[in-house]
Amino acid sequence: MKRLIVGIDIGGTGTKLGLVDSLGEVIIEEKISTTGEHTFAEFITTLSKIVKQWLLAYPDYEIAGVGVGAPGGNFYTGCITDASNLPWKGSLPLVELLTAELNVPVVLSNDANAATMGEMIFGAAKGMKDFVMITLGTGLGSGIVTGGRLLIGAESLAAELGHVLIKGKGGGRACKCGRKGCLETYVSATGIKRTYLHLLASQGEQSRLSAVPFDQLEAKDIAQAALDGDEIAKKAFVTTGKILGRQLANMVSIVNPEAVFLFGGLASAGDLIFEPTKKYMDANMLNIYKAEVKILPSQLEGANAAIVGAASLVYQYEQDSKEVLA
Amino acid sequence: MKRLIVGIDIGGTGTKLGLVDSLGEVIIEEKISTTGEHTFAEFITTLSKIVKQWLLAYPDYEIAGVGVGAPGGNFYTGCITDASNLPWKGSLPLVELLTAELNVPVVLSNDANAATMGEMIFGAAKGMKDFVMITLGTGLGSGIVTGGRLLIGAESLAAELGHVLIKGKGGGRACKCGRKGCLETYVSATGIKRTYLHLLASQGEQSRLSAVPFDQLEAKDIAQAALDGDEIAKKAFVTTGKILGRQLANMVSIVNPEAVFLFGGLASAGDLIFEPTKKYMDANMLNIYKAEVKILPSQLEGANAAIVGAASLVYQYEQDSKEVLA
């Protein structure tokens, strides 16, 4: 019997789900509104109905499990906890409710960990045992694989690289977390906008983006301006890569990865972000690391990346189960 | 048959070895000079002879393996590589030579990883699956356990926390590694001496240690002066704990440990170092970490800690073997 895994990516507005085969292909998918249901239990019922219909439509397949990526998703408790951008508050028992409906193993983690497992099982990190994934969106998420397994931490809260403080003596940009100087206030779609504005303010040079209101400015506009030769936009990318590269040199000292993957919107700026990041990572790296640490684009980009990543979490569950039985 | 493990701690001047029982007690031990032999092969022969004599003296015991902690010890290759404070250069095939002599599993790692495994198997981290060990000596070493296993890294060079760069824009104190601003130039026995000197220079206050030549000053003198009420010595400890606490807050964001252990000379200053470290770790920690992260003294302190730590590396080997067979 062929194996399929259900991948579910829960986001603030939309939730995507799909059936993923053993090659990482999504054979059927659907998208529902995250905010369309009144209660979390109703939301789970809606998801379950879709999956049950798929099971009827694919009788020759066995469902090996369900992997779910969600903000605040806790690997150990199976609950989504205090996700500020979801419509439900408190601790949401996702694994308990979905298991009761579908009667297969359900694995929950956050979206950055889902992307990380996706890269290892189906993407460019296939065969790697030690790597770091950086997801660049509105904020900066990350996932770490060491010795072939996801670094989860004592409370399922590891790999919050976006909230590493990068200023030696405190200070730095205000972060939504309430502190100052977090890496994601510099390195993210929002961070590069702030850097661009800072450069515009301090350098007084002309920039073709000066006419765009700040709340309409997007990271991709800065990328396009940089490609077109705008000096301030180019400097914004160099500054961003310099800060990221320096922090990646520190990450190398802690987890000694074979490669670092960049995923998400800002990563699609290509050389604009990869070149300064690599340059400053190498320049700041401790000399004992002789093997080159590669900085690579994720190969999970695309509409289905989140579904495939979520489905991949089931592989971590299967690895753990095998060891418990050993 | 009762099980014993051989623990060997190779240092720049002396090498300690002992037989460790399943409770972590050293039942016999010996110390030899590291520099007393001409070649590395002769050194290994001397070690092996001692172990073979022990085997004859304890015929009722089975030797489960040999664990070796050494500067530059590589877990994967089994070689000691470019250890600048050992008398032999290049890549030294320790595991190959010792296995040929003793015909039991031999596991090699660096001394900080040995201390880390020792804490998990026989010390205060027993039962913990996620913790960080900080060894404070001339430099700052560290070891990380995640999900119950040592974080080793792609080239067996993970957990070099002493070489994390702590200054946002570069600069900082010169480090032996050739870079500037490494954590260990601030947080270590040497680091606190530099901080003390800096405070003495910049504040112009009286200190009872002003009469001591810098190259004769030791961290424990600063500790004693602080206990006696010397203001500059007290400030040196607060500054050291502030820098360490802040970096531990960053480590929490990356590995989400249950506890951080402090080991070595500076850690024996007790509250002088533990209080400011805990205070500034808590003050800088991301708010999602609700469970308290404990900062605890190692319980492996004492003359035998290095031997017990080295022996404990065999447990990591045994865990790995079990999984390969699974």
XYZ file of C-alpha atoms in Angstrom:
652
model
C 0.000 0.000 0.000
C 1.387 3.394 -0.941
C 2.051 5.841 1.849
C 0.766 9.401 1.965
C 1.202 12.067 4.609
C -1.184 14.923 5.316
C 0.551 18.310 5.609
C -1.306 21.220 7.226
C 0.070 24.772 7.404
C -1.960 27.009 9.694
C -1.444 30.731 9.085
C -3.026 33.861 10.477
C -5.533 34.234 7.638
C -5.397 31.043 5.564
C -4.725 27.368 6.255
C -3.367 25.135 3.504
C -3.537 21.384 3.573
C -2.575 18.633 1.157
C -1.687 14.997 0.637
C 2.045 14.523 0.125
C 3.532 11.403 -1.458
C 6.885 9.810 -0.671
C 8.638 11.985 -3.272
C 7.394 15.206 -1.693
C 4.799 15.861 -4.385
C 1.467 17.322 -3.323
C -1.168 15.171 -5.051
C -4.188 17.105 -3.841
C -4.533 20.291 -1.810
C -7.060 22.734 -0.458
C -7.062 26.093 1.245
C -9.530 27.234 3.888
C -9.898 30.404 5.885
C -8.365 30.231 9.362
C -10.784 32.853 10.630
C -13.939 31.338 9.085
C -14.914 29.138 12.044
C -16.170 30.264 15.422
C -14.337 27.792 17.630
C -11.071 25.906 17.324
C -12.972 22.598 17.592
C -15.091 23.585 14.557
C -11.942 24.473 12.673
C -10.503 20.990 13.421
C -13.767 19.373 12.293
C -13.604 21.246 8.979
C -9.991 20.125 8.422
C -10.860 16.526 9.328
C -13.793 16.404 6.915
C -11.531 17.388 4.036
C -8.968 14.738 4.959
C -11.669 12.047 5.313
C -13.000 12.896 1.850
C -9.489 12.479 0.453
C -9.190 9.081 2.122
C -12.343 7.968 0.346
C -11.028 9.329 -2.933
C -7.684 7.488 -2.582
C -8.579 4.029 -1.251
C -5.293 2.481 -2.387
C -3.236 4.729 -0.130
C -2.384 4.495 3.553
C -2.145 7.692 5.596
C 1.096 7.430 7.601
C 0.370 10.508 9.675
C -0.487 14.189 9.797
C 2.155 16.924 10.162
C 1.046 20.393 11.208
C 3.048 23.629 11.137
C 1.495 26.460 13.143
C 2.703 29.572 14.958
C 3.208 28.609 18.606
C 2.924 24.889 17.766
C 4.497 22.847 20.571
C 6.102 19.537 19.588
C 5.851 18.012 23.071
C 2.427 19.125 24.296
C 0.703 18.939 20.909
C -0.929 22.286 21.673
C -0.800 25.631 19.906
C -0.007 28.125 22.647
C -0.571 31.883 22.652
C -0.274 32.404 18.903
C -1.009 36.114 18.735
C -1.998 36.014 15.049
C -4.576 33.207 15.332
C -8.220 33.939 16.224
C -8.280 31.590 19.248
C -6.580 32.298 22.547
C -4.986 30.084 25.196
C -3.720 26.550 24.699
C -5.325 24.752 21.727
C -5.136 20.912 21.918
C -4.578 20.346 18.195
C -2.947 16.919 18.350
C -5.587 15.517 20.730
C -8.502 16.741 18.579
C -7.027 15.717 15.218
C -5.955 12.289 16.497
C -9.485 11.634 17.768
C -10.879 12.491 14.325
C -8.341 10.736 12.108
C -6.809 8.012 14.288
C -3.278 8.360 12.871
C -0.119 9.896 14.400
C -0.315 13.716 14.415
C 2.850 15.806 14.814
C 2.810 19.527 15.545
C 5.592 22.105 15.439
C 6.067 25.709 14.399
C 6.320 26.787 10.760
C 10.096 27.338 10.771
C 10.684 23.798 12.064
C 8.298 22.490 9.404
C 10.319 24.269 6.694
C 13.510 22.831 8.210
C 12.274 19.234 8.159
C 10.929 19.796 4.631
C 14.378 20.867 3.462
C 15.966 17.771 5.036
C 13.464 15.230 3.761
C 12.635 16.642 0.328
C 14.824 19.681 -0.325
C 18.452 20.706 -0.695
C 19.441 19.437 2.775
C 18.736 15.814 1.825
C 21.459 13.686 3.412
C 22.778 16.513 5.612
C 22.911 15.859 9.353
C 23.845 19.360 10.542
C 22.348 22.499 9.050
C 20.548 25.721 9.875
C 17.447 27.063 8.140
C 16.688 30.783 8.206
C 13.177 31.827 7.149
C 12.980 35.476 6.175
C 9.475 36.870 6.210
C 7.923 39.664 8.241
C 10.193 38.339 11.004
C 13.133 35.928 11.083
C 12.411 32.314 11.952
C 14.885 29.485 12.144
C 15.282 25.763 12.517
C 18.356 23.762 13.460
C 19.177 20.150 12.613
C 22.034 18.527 14.562
C 23.073 14.915 14.181
C 20.188 14.351 11.782
C 17.429 15.555 14.094
C 15.531 18.723 14.763
C 16.797 20.719 17.739
C 13.578 21.123 19.722
C 14.682 22.246 23.205
C 13.331 21.699 26.703
C 10.004 23.483 26.098
C 9.823 23.088 22.295
C 11.048 26.679 21.967
C 14.541 26.296 20.482
C 15.873 28.055 17.366
C 14.435 31.515 17.973
C 17.406 33.072 16.184
C 15.281 36.090 15.274
C 15.344 37.062 18.939
C 19.070 36.834 19.552
C 20.217 40.231 20.864
C 22.903 41.596 18.589
C 24.024 44.745 20.394
C 26.875 44.263 22.862
C 25.662 46.733 25.458
C 21.908 46.622 24.964
C 19.958 49.131 22.951
C 19.214 48.765 19.268
C 15.888 48.729 17.447
C 12.655 48.120 19.358
C 11.215 44.633 18.762
C 7.598 43.453 19.047
C 8.764 41.087 21.813
C 9.267 44.113 24.057
C 13.064 44.051 24.026
C 15.596 45.944 21.932
C 18.230 44.824 19.452
C 16.688 41.511 18.286
C 18.198 40.194 15.045
C 14.832 40.201 13.252
C 14.484 43.970 13.686
C 17.431 44.184 11.255
C 17.218 41.013 9.182
C 13.713 40.399 7.787
C 11.402 42.100 5.293
C 10.510 44.597 8.007
C 14.123 44.943 9.114
C 15.462 45.881 5.693
C 12.709 48.520 5.387
C 13.865 50.032 8.683
C 17.489 49.908 7.506
C 16.538 51.581 4.234
C 14.716 54.354 6.095
C 17.621 54.801 8.474
C 20.069 55.135 5.575
C 17.763 57.572 3.784
C 17.518 59.679 6.929
C 21.209 59.654 7.779
C 22.782 59.945 4.357
C 20.481 62.521 2.783
C 21.076 61.024 -0.672
C 18.491 60.784 -3.406
C 16.666 57.490 -3.716
C 13.950 56.648 -6.171
C 11.956 55.102 -3.335
C 11.791 58.390 -1.402
C 8.402 59.032 -2.966
C 6.910 55.786 -1.582
C 5.135 56.072 1.799
C 6.897 53.865 4.334
C 3.816 51.774 5.064
C 3.485 50.934 1.371
C 7.161 50.121 0.859
C 7.950 46.412 0.455
C 11.233 44.542 0.659
C 10.863 43.566 -2.990
C 10.697 47.255 -3.969
C 14.048 47.771 -2.252
C 15.398 44.722 -4.107
C 14.205 46.063 -7.458
C 15.653 49.516 -6.726
C 18.992 47.892 -5.783
C 19.020 45.920 -9.034
C 18.349 49.187 -10.878
C 21.392 50.755 -9.234
C 19.825 52.796 -6.429
C 22.714 53.418 -4.008
C 20.691 53.525 -0.785
C 18.798 50.350 -1.680
C 22.097 48.624 -2.456
C 23.527 49.760 0.883
C 20.433 48.461 2.679
C 21.122 44.960 1.334
C 24.828 45.110 2.205
C 23.989 46.242 5.747
C 21.417 43.452 6.115
C 23.838 40.797 4.845
C 26.606 42.128 7.068
C 24.474 41.784 10.199
C 23.131 38.355 9.167
C 26.587 37.086 8.144
C 28.104 38.111 11.443
C 25.371 36.333 13.410
C 25.717 33.235 11.224
C 29.440 33.175 12.118
C 28.296 32.994 15.752
C 25.798 30.243 14.894
C 28.641 28.272 13.294
C 30.538 28.492 16.608
C 27.525 27.035 18.399
C 26.107 24.359 16.083
C 28.901 23.805 13.485
C 26.554 23.268 10.526
C 27.467 21.992 7.066
C 25.253 24.609 5.430
C 22.860 27.470 6.118
C 19.693 27.735 4.022
C 17.832 30.964 3.388
C 14.089 30.667 2.758
C 11.347 33.207 2.111
C 10.791 36.566 0.504
C 14.066 38.315 1.264
C 16.020 35.206 0.181
C 14.513 35.537 -3.295
C 16.576 38.719 -3.733
C 19.390 36.309 -4.671
C 22.942 37.690 -4.867
C 21.815 40.957 -3.292
C 21.442 39.151 0.031
C 23.557 35.996 -0.448
C 26.807 37.787 -1.382
C 27.166 40.122 1.606
C 25.877 37.410 3.965
C 28.534 34.921 2.807
C 31.259 37.578 2.772
C 30.662 38.706 6.334
C 30.024 35.220 7.674
C 33.406 34.106 6.309
C 35.168 37.249 7.532
C 33.916 36.736 11.093
C 34.234 32.966 11.359
C 36.540 31.279 13.874
C 39.599 29.793 12.107
C 39.044 26.177 13.256
C 36.142 25.819 10.812
C 38.146 24.745 7.806
C 35.397 23.190 5.749
C 33.425 25.833 3.938
C 30.022 26.551 5.417
C 27.720 26.915 2.419
C 24.929 29.478 2.275
C 22.264 28.095 -0.033
C 18.783 28.973 -1.231
C 16.037 26.666 -0.001
C 14.712 24.298 -2.664
C 11.307 24.184 -1.047
C 10.254 27.591 -2.351
C 6.938 27.662 -4.116
C 3.280 27.492 -3.322
C 3.462 23.996 -1.783
C 6.515 24.519 0.442
C 4.514 24.976 3.632
C 2.395 21.835 3.062
C 5.435 19.700 2.215
C 7.320 21.080 5.228
C 4.446 20.331 7.603
C 4.104 16.789 6.219
C 7.834 16.232 6.786
C 7.398 16.613 10.542
C 5.975 13.085 10.532
C 9.456 11.780 9.670
C 10.841 13.205 12.953
C 8.034 11.416 14.785
C 8.860 8.140 13.028
C 12.571 8.480 13.841
C 11.766 9.071 17.522
C 9.384 6.096 17.670
C 12.002 3.790 16.176
C 14.460 4.796 18.880
C 11.970 4.345 21.694
C 11.357 0.796 20.443
C 15.110 0.084 20.145
C 30.605 -9.258 35.265
C 30.873 -5.725 36.583
C 31.496 -2.977 34.069
C 34.271 -0.401 34.265
C 35.165 2.407 31.904
C 38.598 3.903 31.431
C 38.612 7.723 31.522
C 41.633 9.612 30.152
C 42.044 13.388 30.359
C 44.925 14.672 28.245
C 46.157 18.125 29.245
C 49.037 20.302 28.104
C 51.362 19.213 30.903
C 49.730 16.262 32.674
C 47.477 13.368 31.656
C 45.175 11.749 34.200
C 43.598 8.341 33.751
C 41.431 6.153 35.914
C 38.966 3.274 36.081
C 35.416 4.517 36.631
C 32.638 2.286 37.922
C 28.945 2.470 37.081
C 28.327 4.944 39.935
C 30.940 7.381 38.651
C 33.482 6.495 41.331
C 37.137 6.382 40.328
C 38.441 3.114 41.770
C 42.053 3.562 40.688
C 43.850 6.407 38.986
C 47.253 7.542 37.800
C 48.842 10.693 36.436
C 51.625 10.826 33.859
C 53.444 13.657 32.173
C 52.078 14.554 28.729
C 55.451 15.885 27.642
C 57.523 12.971 28.966
C 57.452 10.867 25.781
C 59.181 11.630 22.506
C 56.475 10.487 20.118
C 52.696 10.278 20.315
C 52.880 6.522 19.681
C 55.154 6.115 22.728
C 52.692 8.161 24.779
C 49.850 5.823 23.741
C 51.989 2.782 24.611
C 52.624 4.183 28.101
C 48.884 4.783 28.629
C 48.036 1.298 27.358
C 50.532 -0.384 29.674
C 48.895 1.238 32.685
C 45.423 0.149 31.572
C 46.612 -3.412 30.883
C 48.084 -3.633 34.390
C 44.743 -2.529 35.808
C 42.963 -5.225 33.816
C 45.216 -7.840 35.412
C 44.592 -6.355 38.852
C 40.786 -6.416 38.402
C 40.045 -9.752 36.700
C 36.381 -9.718 37.772
C 35.626 -6.559 35.787
C 34.851 -6.037 32.140
C 36.143 -2.885 30.425
C 33.197 -1.452 28.468
C 35.300 1.153 26.692
C 37.745 4.021 26.911
C 36.670 7.679 26.895
C 39.263 10.338 26.157
C 38.960 14.112 26.617
C 41.684 16.093 24.851
C 42.079 19.574 23.372
C 41.268 19.304 19.665
C 39.799 15.811 20.131
C 37.525 15.000 17.179
C 34.561 12.718 17.873
C 34.181 11.605 14.240
C 37.775 11.127 13.049
C 39.122 9.862 16.365
C 42.129 12.135 15.888
C 43.505 14.980 17.983
C 44.004 17.810 15.520
C 46.217 20.871 15.871
C 46.114 21.095 19.645
C 48.463 24.018 20.170
C 49.199 23.135 23.791
C 50.208 19.506 23.165
C 53.808 18.580 22.273
C 52.870 16.765 19.015
C 51.739 18.480 15.845
C 49.370 17.515 13.042
C 46.622 14.907 13.224
C 47.162 12.309 15.968
C 45.229 9.021 15.427
C 44.402 8.423 19.072
C 41.388 6.146 18.616
C 43.158 3.942 16.058
C 46.251 3.464 18.235
C 44.400 2.909 21.525
C 41.903 0.501 19.945
C 44.768 -1.562 18.508
C 46.326 -1.805 21.981
C 43.202 -2.399 24.076
C 40.650 -3.895 21.681
C 37.629 -2.109 23.215
C 35.556 0.859 21.927
C 37.497 4.128 22.281
C 35.640 7.465 22.156
C 37.398 10.814 21.803
C 36.099 14.360 22.247
C 37.284 17.645 23.663
C 37.490 18.342 27.394
C 34.382 20.568 27.515
C 32.268 17.839 25.898
C 33.712 15.324 28.356
C 32.679 17.550 31.280
C 29.214 17.892 29.712
C 28.666 14.148 29.372
C 30.034 13.675 32.901
C 27.434 16.079 34.245
C 24.649 14.238 32.406
C 25.666 10.714 33.373
C 26.966 11.226 36.916
C 26.397 14.872 37.936
C 23.640 17.385 38.475
C 22.261 17.065 34.920
C 21.199 13.455 35.479
C 17.833 12.980 33.780
C 18.019 16.288 31.891
C 17.698 16.146 28.118
C 18.494 19.781 27.298
C 21.223 21.726 29.054
C 24.328 23.830 28.512
C 27.659 23.425 30.280
C 30.044 26.369 30.568
C 33.611 25.587 31.649
C 35.421 28.623 32.968
C 39.190 28.239 32.996
C 41.896 30.193 31.211
C 39.351 30.338 28.394
C 35.621 29.578 28.143
C 34.632 26.128 26.899
C 31.123 24.793 26.486
C 29.097 21.723 25.761
C 25.462 21.447 24.694
C 23.060 18.553 25.195
C 19.827 18.624 23.163
C 17.228 15.870 23.200
C 19.486 13.806 25.469
C 22.535 13.848 23.234
C 25.705 15.833 22.837
C 25.561 18.477 20.108
C 28.650 17.550 18.090
C 28.284 19.385 14.776
C 29.299 18.638 11.186
C 33.062 18.627 11.882
C 32.933 17.814 15.619
C 33.485 21.527 16.343
C 30.187 22.640 17.867
C 29.717 24.490 21.173
C 32.608 26.953 20.891
C 30.650 29.515 22.873
C 33.893 31.121 24.040
C 34.367 32.361 20.478
C 30.978 33.929 19.939
C 31.538 37.582 19.003
C 29.718 39.793 21.461
C 30.224 43.260 19.990
C 27.548 44.374 17.558
C 29.811 46.260 15.192
C 33.096 44.384 15.594
C 35.899 45.539 17.804
C 36.331 44.507 21.412
C 39.207 42.753 23.124
C 41.838 40.924 21.085
C 41.498 37.122 21.306
C 44.187 34.457 20.812
C 42.127 33.185 17.863
C 43.129 36.316 15.918
C 39.717 37.999 16.071
C 38.286 40.609 18.392
C 35.379 40.584 20.819
C 35.192 36.840 21.603
C 33.175 36.046 24.742
C 36.118 34.344 26.440
C 38.171 37.547 26.367
C 35.606 38.854 28.880
C 34.272 35.743 30.630
C 37.075 33.460 31.867
C 39.851 33.653 34.471
C 41.853 35.723 31.990
C 38.822 37.784 31.008
C 38.003 38.905 34.536
C 41.642 39.942 35.036
C 41.386 42.121 31.924
C 38.087 43.559 33.181
C 39.626 44.278 36.567
C 42.551 46.065 34.950
C 40.237 48.043 32.704
C 38.146 49.173 35.675
C 41.282 50.085 37.624
C 42.536 52.130 34.683
C 39.284 53.902 33.914
C 37.935 54.554 37.409
C 41.146 55.607 39.148
C 39.848 54.213 42.449
C 41.972 52.537 45.085
C 42.046 48.767 45.037
C 43.999 46.536 47.337
C 45.125 44.516 44.335
C 46.832 47.540 42.719
C 50.098 46.384 44.262
C 49.971 42.975 42.525
C 51.765 42.749 39.158
C 49.252 41.855 36.431
C 51.048 38.664 35.440
C 50.850 37.414 39.030
C 47.205 38.345 39.546
C 44.782 35.400 39.608
C 41.000 35.287 39.308
C 40.786 33.895 42.835
C 42.617 36.983 44.171
C 39.921 39.140 42.600
C 37.271 36.879 44.174
C 38.876 37.186 47.608
C 39.194 40.969 47.253
C 35.511 41.176 46.244
C 34.488 39.124 49.272
C 36.540 41.505 51.402
C 34.614 44.461 50.003
C 37.015 45.813 47.378
C 34.791 47.931 45.084
C 36.708 47.402 41.844
C 36.917 43.655 42.394
C 33.157 43.558 43.076
C 32.502 45.549 39.897
C 34.694 43.153 37.910
C 32.432 40.249 38.921
C 29.230 42.164 38.147
C 30.585 43.128 34.717
C 31.601 39.527 34.009
C 28.201 38.158 35.074
C 26.401 40.823 33.057
C 28.205 39.853 29.866
C 27.799 36.117 30.514
C 24.128 36.464 31.498
C 23.338 38.387 28.358
C 24.996 35.757 26.152
C 23.205 32.970 28.027
C 19.897 34.712 27.229
C 20.920 34.382 23.571
C 21.852 30.719 24.084
C 18.386 30.131 25.546
C 16.877 31.520 22.320
C 18.933 29.030 20.317
C 18.902 25.777 22.335
C 16.107 26.321 24.927
C 17.874 24.467 27.765
C 16.394 23.419 31.098
C 19.537 24.558 32.936
C 22.983 26.062 32.464
C 25.871 24.642 34.512
C 28.980 26.584 35.418
C 32.152 24.548 35.920
C 35.745 25.455 36.754
C 37.756 28.022 38.676
C 35.651 31.138 38.156
C 32.463 29.181 38.978
C 33.869 28.434 42.441
C 33.495 32.167 43.245
C 29.850 31.238 44.004
C 27.328 34.046 44.402
C 29.873 36.591 43.139
C 29.457 35.144 39.645
C 26.112 33.268 39.868
C 24.036 36.252 41.048
C 24.844 38.783 38.311
C 24.811 36.024 35.665
C 21.282 34.920 36.627
C 20.072 38.512 37.002
C 21.212 39.587 33.544
C 20.197 36.339 31.856
C 16.652 36.766 33.191
C 16.567 40.482 32.330
C 17.531 39.809 28.702
C 15.522 36.658 28.063
C 12.752 36.461 25.461
C 9.323 36.378 27.137
C 8.182 33.063 25.631
C 10.526 31.159 27.966
C 8.179 30.820 30.883
C 9.879 27.991 32.700
C 12.794 29.246 34.722
C 16.184 28.449 33.252
C 18.323 27.431 36.212
C 21.978 28.397 36.540
C 23.653 25.736 38.640
C 27.117 24.806 39.825
C 28.537 21.638 38.312
C 28.557 18.690 40.687
C 31.562 17.169 38.998
C 34.033 19.560 40.587
C 36.988 17.949 42.260
C 40.178 16.200 41.363
C 38.453 13.352 39.491
C 36.016 15.400 37.423
C 38.091 15.219 34.248
C 38.532 11.427 34.446
C 34.823 10.840 35.157
C 33.851 13.229 32.337
C 36.118 11.487 29.838
C 34.770 8.059 30.848
C 31.210 9.317 30.328
C 31.868 9.835 26.617
C 31.519 6.066 26.236
C 27.803 6.413 27.049
C 27.303 8.631 23.962
C 29.030 5.956 21.880
C 26.769 3.267 23.312
C 23.643 5.330 22.636
C 24.726 5.859 19.021
C 25.487 2.151 18.523
C 22.067 1.145 19.808
C 20.421 3.443 17.290
C 22.495 2.182 14.381
C 21.378 -1.352 15.242
C 17.721 -0.299 15.565
